[in-house]
């Protein structure tokens, strides 16, 4: 028997199939996880999983290779996201973020401990989502710029005289830019970046200290059409936006900002990541699709050249360039996390005690671990990790950090760091790369 949310997805899928507007019913069911009943990934040893403390609801994580540090965008309160989180159309009570806000954390992948950065010159609401990190090319001391999506309430939608309960809140999402000197404890706020084309930002990909790309995963921010857009694959209304901006904390939020559409006519553009040779990798969440694009140097548009279909929803992609690759083995590949049973989200998204199964896929660039590299579109994604939601709920991002084979008797292992937008904490899972490729 199906629960009510699953029946809703089934009904929508049937309607799409009847009208010949959507993909096959079989693929729709697969991505939604309606029939999925995967067992949990069994770990070889108990110490092959580490629960990282103080990493609440970290929707995104990035591995900064130059410093070998992980940067995460997290929340400081577990319950607040279930009442205010515009990406899931949660606008119940914006006052939650007045008492607790998000934070940026740095995790050492070796010792697997988290330390949160203290904000300097930033005291506003901070509802975290996607982030990205790039090195500061002009700094004398090693430093990075951190770009972070921030879903703050739109103050203009509710006059100050209106109570939170009586008001229909909307989001006024923007991008926050911070600068962090590696090894320090602070993140200095550089500026806020706002523009009308930054509407429903999901993820951000930094191109340089003065420009980035964001995905608007939906056209509608709230209301009935937002829910219709969520379920209907044929509605290709999401966009990717190229944004350039000037630096300066004295600048107003929209001052010195230019933006234009870099990609459109796609359903549910979501996560962004870097791939091989300048690739931009895009996860299309509800479609379970991964797109591969290059940025045009002439007009900064995204030109899609390859495509991979997964059998679940997908979120933020990452790429693992095997630092220990040699002629005998290369474990490089794309990693992408998603939901094992997305159909259940219709009722679990507002429940702090629910479980949302997590799934992580791996797309090797050299199937078998050797030989010439192949196109991602020529490889079927391999199941890397699956959990019923008890170890990690609602996986949204996964990155892989390789382990020196000398420490593993010549075997190829890595630590897979998985974060989730509704998870109580991030986890690190030890995986055998030779079994994956």
XYZ file of C-alpha atoms in Angstrom:
437
model
C 0.000 0.000 0.000
C 1.161 3.537 -0.766
C 0.918 6.431 1.651
C -0.896 9.606 0.614
C 2.179 11.506 -0.659
C 3.180 8.543 -2.799
C -0.335 8.382 -4.227
C -0.135 12.075 -5.096
C 3.092 11.496 -7.000
C 1.542 8.489 -8.744
C -1.476 10.539 -9.774
C 0.653 13.362 -11.149
C 2.831 10.867 -12.994
C -0.220 9.234 -14.556
C -1.544 12.597 -15.689
C 1.807 13.474 -17.208
C 1.936 10.152 -19.008
C -1.598 10.432 -20.323
C -0.971 13.886 -21.745
C 2.385 12.776 -23.207
C 4.033 15.829 -21.683
C 6.390 14.094 -19.273
C 8.991 11.360 -19.372
C 8.065 7.726 -19.018
C 6.097 6.685 -15.972
C 8.757 4.154 -15.152
C 11.476 6.800 -14.868
C 9.203 9.125 -12.926
C 8.509 6.366 -10.398
C 12.206 5.524 -10.137
C 13.285 9.079 -9.429
C 10.504 9.585 -6.884
C 11.534 6.338 -5.186
C 7.948 5.086 -5.071
C 8.992 1.439 -5.404
C 12.479 1.725 -3.874
C 13.302 -0.541 -0.958
C 17.093 -0.622 -0.799
C 18.873 -2.093 2.215
C 21.242 0.139 4.156
C 24.859 0.096 3.067
C 26.688 -2.366 5.297
C 30.011 -1.097 6.594
C 33.009 -3.401 6.948
C 33.777 -2.134 10.459
C 32.043 -0.010 13.081
C 34.710 2.671 12.849
C 34.033 3.090 9.119
C 31.481 5.771 9.957
C 32.124 8.949 11.940
C 29.372 11.300 13.109
C 30.684 14.863 12.972
C 29.452 16.976 15.864
C 28.044 20.507 15.478
C 27.052 20.103 11.827
C 23.281 20.609 11.938
C 21.433 20.646 8.598
C 24.481 21.420 6.477
C 22.922 21.561 3.014
C 26.214 21.967 1.189
C 29.889 21.086 1.640
C 32.915 21.880 -0.516
C 36.415 20.457 -0.386
C 38.984 23.222 -0.791
C 41.859 21.247 -2.258
C 44.603 23.813 -1.664
C 44.062 23.750 2.102
C 42.543 20.251 2.321
C 39.678 21.673 4.364
C 35.941 21.130 4.059
C 33.634 24.153 4.200
C 30.006 23.616 5.224
C 26.927 25.846 5.400
C 24.911 24.763 8.457
C 22.123 25.808 10.812
C 22.412 26.421 14.548
C 18.936 25.175 15.460
C 17.361 21.929 14.269
C 13.666 22.837 14.579
C 13.749 26.213 12.831
C 14.185 24.854 9.310
C 10.860 23.022 9.531
C 9.053 26.350 9.902
C 11.217 28.615 7.747
C 13.022 27.215 4.729
C 11.998 28.799 1.403
C 13.681 26.065 -0.718
C 11.056 23.626 0.613
C 8.322 26.293 0.518
C 8.293 26.508 4.319
C 7.118 30.006 5.301
C 5.285 29.139 8.513
C 7.161 31.253 11.052
C 10.039 33.534 10.116
C 10.582 34.478 13.767
C 12.486 31.200 14.163
C 15.521 32.638 12.412
C 15.530 35.690 14.661
C 16.576 33.475 17.569
C 18.960 31.191 15.700
C 20.795 31.620 12.450
C 23.057 29.672 10.199
C 26.819 29.400 10.330
C 29.823 28.393 8.264
C 31.944 25.523 9.521
C 35.382 24.196 8.634
C 36.034 20.465 8.972
C 39.442 18.847 8.928
C 38.927 15.662 6.852
C 41.686 13.871 8.746
C 40.517 14.344 12.335
C 36.877 14.941 11.299
C 36.053 17.689 13.755
C 34.107 20.853 13.028
C 34.897 24.408 14.028
C 32.507 27.221 13.291
C 33.707 30.556 12.007
C 32.833 33.770 13.829
C 31.298 36.396 11.562
C 32.838 39.852 11.395
C 30.745 42.823 10.174
C 27.708 40.594 9.627
C 24.781 40.508 12.006
C 21.736 39.828 9.852
C 19.537 36.749 9.482
C 21.300 33.843 7.798
C 19.297 30.895 6.458
C 21.902 28.766 4.730
C 21.692 26.734 1.548
C 24.358 26.355 -1.160
C 27.925 27.629 -0.773
C 31.176 27.705 -2.704
C 34.787 28.460 -1.820
C 37.653 29.772 -3.957
C 41.153 30.930 -3.113
C 41.922 34.640 -2.865
C 44.541 35.099 -5.606
C 45.726 38.467 -4.291
C 46.205 37.612 -0.623
C 49.677 37.502 0.916
C 48.413 35.058 3.551
C 46.473 32.001 2.316
C 42.814 33.007 2.249
C 39.534 32.112 0.580
C 36.331 33.786 -0.487
C 33.157 32.059 0.665
C 29.977 32.580 -1.354
C 26.782 31.583 0.483
C 23.087 31.604 -0.390
C 20.978 33.346 2.257
C 17.169 33.032 2.374
C 16.116 35.942 4.571
C 12.492 37.026 5.077
C 11.294 39.862 2.879
C 10.564 42.603 5.392
C 8.458 44.484 2.846
C 5.988 41.585 2.639
C 4.977 42.051 6.281
C 4.688 45.473 7.934
C 6.205 45.717 11.385
C 2.729 46.176 12.858
C 1.613 42.760 11.579
C 2.117 39.741 13.812
C 4.096 36.760 12.570
C 1.005 34.582 12.820
C -1.159 36.896 10.692
C 1.441 37.607 8.040
C 2.162 35.787 4.789
C 5.940 35.913 4.665
C 8.015 35.736 1.512
C 11.736 35.325 0.978
C 14.203 37.963 -0.154
C 17.067 35.663 -1.053
C 20.548 36.925 -1.773
C 24.212 35.883 -1.828
C 26.581 36.702 1.034
C 30.303 36.987 0.309
C 32.834 36.404 3.092
C 36.622 36.332 3.244
C 38.407 33.879 5.512
C 42.122 33.696 6.257
C 42.923 30.003 6.426
C 43.629 28.844 9.954
C 41.846 31.801 11.542
C 38.554 31.661 13.420
C 36.700 34.408 11.554
C 34.822 35.028 8.329
C 34.785 38.708 7.379
C 31.709 39.867 5.511
C 32.680 41.435 2.188
C 29.202 42.348 0.978
C 25.652 41.225 0.213
C 24.753 40.689 -3.450
C 21.137 41.194 -4.546
C 19.545 41.342 -7.991
C 16.032 40.710 -9.346
C 17.363 37.731 -11.306
C 18.550 36.147 -8.037
C 15.058 34.938 -7.221
C 15.024 31.385 -5.830
C 18.756 30.659 -5.528
C 19.655 27.094 -4.685
C 23.388 26.822 -5.225
C 26.275 29.094 -6.142
C 29.438 28.456 -8.147
C 32.207 31.037 -7.746
C 34.051 31.854 -10.962
C 36.451 34.407 -9.486
C 36.358 36.888 -6.584
C 34.008 39.139 -8.583
C 31.581 36.777 -10.316
C 29.546 33.645 -9.814
C 26.711 31.540 -11.202
C 23.561 30.684 -9.261
C 20.687 28.353 -10.017
C 17.088 29.444 -9.528
C 15.489 26.057 -8.962
C 11.920 27.325 -9.358
C 10.164 30.199 -11.074
C 7.496 30.503 -8.369
C 8.602 31.239 -4.826
C 5.432 30.098 -3.079
C 1.769 29.243 -3.573
C -0.078 26.596 -5.545
C 2.008 27.016 -8.693
C 5.173 26.335 -6.713
C 3.805 22.896 -5.836
C 2.654 22.291 -9.399
C 6.112 23.238 -10.632
C 7.687 20.837 -8.151
C 5.810 17.829 -9.527
C 5.565 18.605 -13.236
C 8.724 17.745 -15.173
C 7.540 19.418 -18.415
C 7.598 22.866 -16.783
C 11.079 24.036 -17.740
C 11.055 27.307 -15.860
C 14.244 27.227 -13.803
C 17.311 29.276 -14.735
C 21.017 29.672 -14.120
C 22.196 33.256 -13.703
C 25.652 34.746 -14.250
C 26.341 37.541 -11.738
C 29.185 40.067 -11.593
C 29.687 42.455 -8.698
C 32.019 45.043 -7.233
C 33.649 44.550 -3.849
C 33.097 46.939 -0.971
C 31.274 46.684 2.341
C 29.967 50.238 1.905
C 28.045 49.300 -1.242
C 24.311 48.791 -0.971
C 23.083 45.253 -1.571
C 22.129 45.815 -5.217
C 24.789 48.405 -6.000
C 27.474 47.476 -8.531
C 25.705 44.225 -9.452
C 24.982 43.020 -12.992
C 23.298 39.752 -13.917
C 22.034 37.869 -16.954
C 20.565 34.493 -17.799
C 23.257 31.891 -18.473
C 20.958 28.877 -18.969
C 17.212 28.347 -19.196
C 14.563 25.986 -20.576
C 15.358 23.273 -18.022
C 13.309 21.723 -15.254
C 14.579 22.141 -11.687
C 18.195 23.283 -12.057
C 19.623 22.724 -8.603
C 23.166 21.954 -7.432
C 26.364 23.242 -9.028
C 29.840 21.743 -9.009
C 33.154 21.734 -10.833
C 34.087 18.789 -13.011
C 36.992 17.959 -15.296
C 38.727 20.520 -17.483
C 36.577 23.497 -16.587
C 33.272 21.639 -16.657
C 30.275 22.959 -14.770
C 28.201 20.082 -13.396
C 24.527 20.748 -12.683
C 22.156 18.534 -10.731
C 18.506 18.765 -11.773
C 16.972 17.597 -8.536
C 13.444 16.429 -9.282
C 14.371 15.027 -12.685
C 17.238 12.926 -11.331
C 19.422 14.296 -14.107
C 22.989 15.583 -14.180
C 23.984 18.043 -16.898
C 27.543 18.852 -17.965
C 28.293 22.276 -19.419
C 31.061 24.641 -20.425
C 31.002 28.390 -19.852
C 31.185 30.409 -23.047
C 34.067 32.905 -22.732
C 32.250 35.265 -25.100
C 28.960 35.730 -23.276
C 29.223 33.684 -20.019
C 26.354 31.394 -21.009
C 26.362 27.697 -20.127
C 26.526 25.284 -23.051
C 25.325 21.796 -22.090
C 27.214 18.996 -23.855
C 26.547 15.831 -21.841
C 23.852 14.273 -19.668
C 23.514 11.468 -17.109
C 20.262 10.049 -15.756
C 20.150 8.719 -12.191
C 17.399 6.639 -10.615
C 16.697 9.055 -7.767
C 16.499 12.763 -7.186
C 19.914 14.420 -7.241
C 21.238 17.524 -5.550
C 24.721 19.038 -5.330
C 27.366 17.340 -7.511
C 31.077 17.126 -6.770
C 34.091 15.714 -8.572
C 36.819 13.568 -7.049
C 40.196 13.818 -8.795
C 42.060 10.845 -7.363
C 45.312 12.304 -5.934
C 46.875 8.831 -5.835
C 45.970 7.802 -9.391
C 48.571 5.856 -11.356
C 48.666 3.545 -14.365
C 47.250 0.664 -12.328
C 44.271 2.449 -10.777
C 42.419 5.753 -11.040
C 39.394 6.217 -8.797
C 38.387 9.631 -10.144
C 34.704 10.281 -10.681
C 31.607 12.343 -10.082
C 29.670 12.066 -6.831
C 26.101 13.155 -6.332
C 23.733 12.783 -3.396
C 19.966 12.582 -3.434
C 16.807 11.274 -1.814
C 16.001 7.590 -1.699
C 12.247 8.177 -1.455
C 11.478 11.694 -2.646
C 7.768 10.845 -2.862
C 7.603 10.874 0.933
C 8.826 14.473 1.134
C 5.287 15.758 0.759
C 4.669 14.789 4.379
C 8.155 14.423 5.916
C 9.504 17.888 5.014
C 7.671 19.477 7.936
C 8.322 16.750 10.500
C 11.471 17.045 12.653
C 11.141 13.384 13.659
C 10.687 11.895 10.198
C 13.305 9.934 8.275
C 14.193 10.729 4.668
C 16.334 7.979 3.094
C 19.617 9.139 1.575
C 21.390 7.889 -1.509
C 24.780 8.686 -3.069
C 25.801 7.841 -6.649
C 29.260 7.518 -8.184
C 30.108 7.987 -11.869
C 33.697 6.822 -12.541
C 35.632 8.566 -15.277
C 37.649 5.413 -15.903
C 35.368 2.386 -15.476
C 37.438 -0.430 -14.065
C 39.955 2.070 -12.697
C 42.219 2.152 -15.736
C 42.359 2.941 -19.408
C 41.255 6.106 -21.190
C 38.775 8.464 -19.584
C 35.231 8.284 -20.932
C 32.308 10.677 -21.163
C 30.156 10.742 -18.061
C 27.109 10.110 -20.236
C 28.551 6.741 -21.261
C 28.598 5.437 -17.672
C 25.681 4.206 -15.588
C 25.801 5.733 -12.079
C 26.881 3.213 -9.430
C 25.284 3.049 -6.007
C 27.871 4.332 -3.539
C 25.934 4.637 -0.284
C 22.360 4.196 0.895
C 20.769 4.852 4.265
C 17.217 4.778 5.603
C 17.673 8.215 7.157
C 18.808 7.117 10.599
C 22.512 7.697 9.970
C 22.077 10.632 7.581
C 18.717 12.186 6.690
C 17.914 13.925 3.395
C 21.374 13.777 1.783
C 22.067 16.828 -0.351
C 25.846 16.788 -0.878
C 28.691 14.291 -0.779
C 32.411 14.821 -1.335
C 35.170 12.239 -1.381
C 38.627 12.645 0.164
C 41.197 10.025 -0.806
C 43.287 8.035 1.677
C 46.968 7.428 0.959
C 47.231 3.770 -0.198
C 50.372 3.445 1.940
C 48.104 3.686 4.984
C 45.817 0.940 3.653
C 48.331 -1.737 2.612
C 48.145 -0.580 -0.985
C 44.349 -0.697 -1.182
C 42.350 2.272 -2.470
C 40.016 3.757 0.099
C 38.478 7.157 0.703
C 36.344 9.036 3.195
C 32.933 10.006 1.839
C 31.561 13.075 3.641
C 27.765 13.302 3.380
C 25.648 16.242 4.500
C 21.898 16.742 4.530
C 19.566 19.732 4.516
C 17.412 18.125 7.229
C 20.101 16.010 8.912
C 21.053 16.359 12.557
C 24.690 16.044 11.573
C 27.103 15.233 8.775
C 28.756 11.832 8.531
C 32.020 10.504 7.129
C 31.867 7.000 5.655
C 34.916 4.956 4.679
C 34.453 3.509 1.178
C 36.443 1.071 -0.938
C 37.150 2.765 -4.266
C 38.177 -0.451 -5.976
C 34.692 -1.836 -5.376
C 33.091 1.237 -6.962
C 34.809 1.816 -10.275
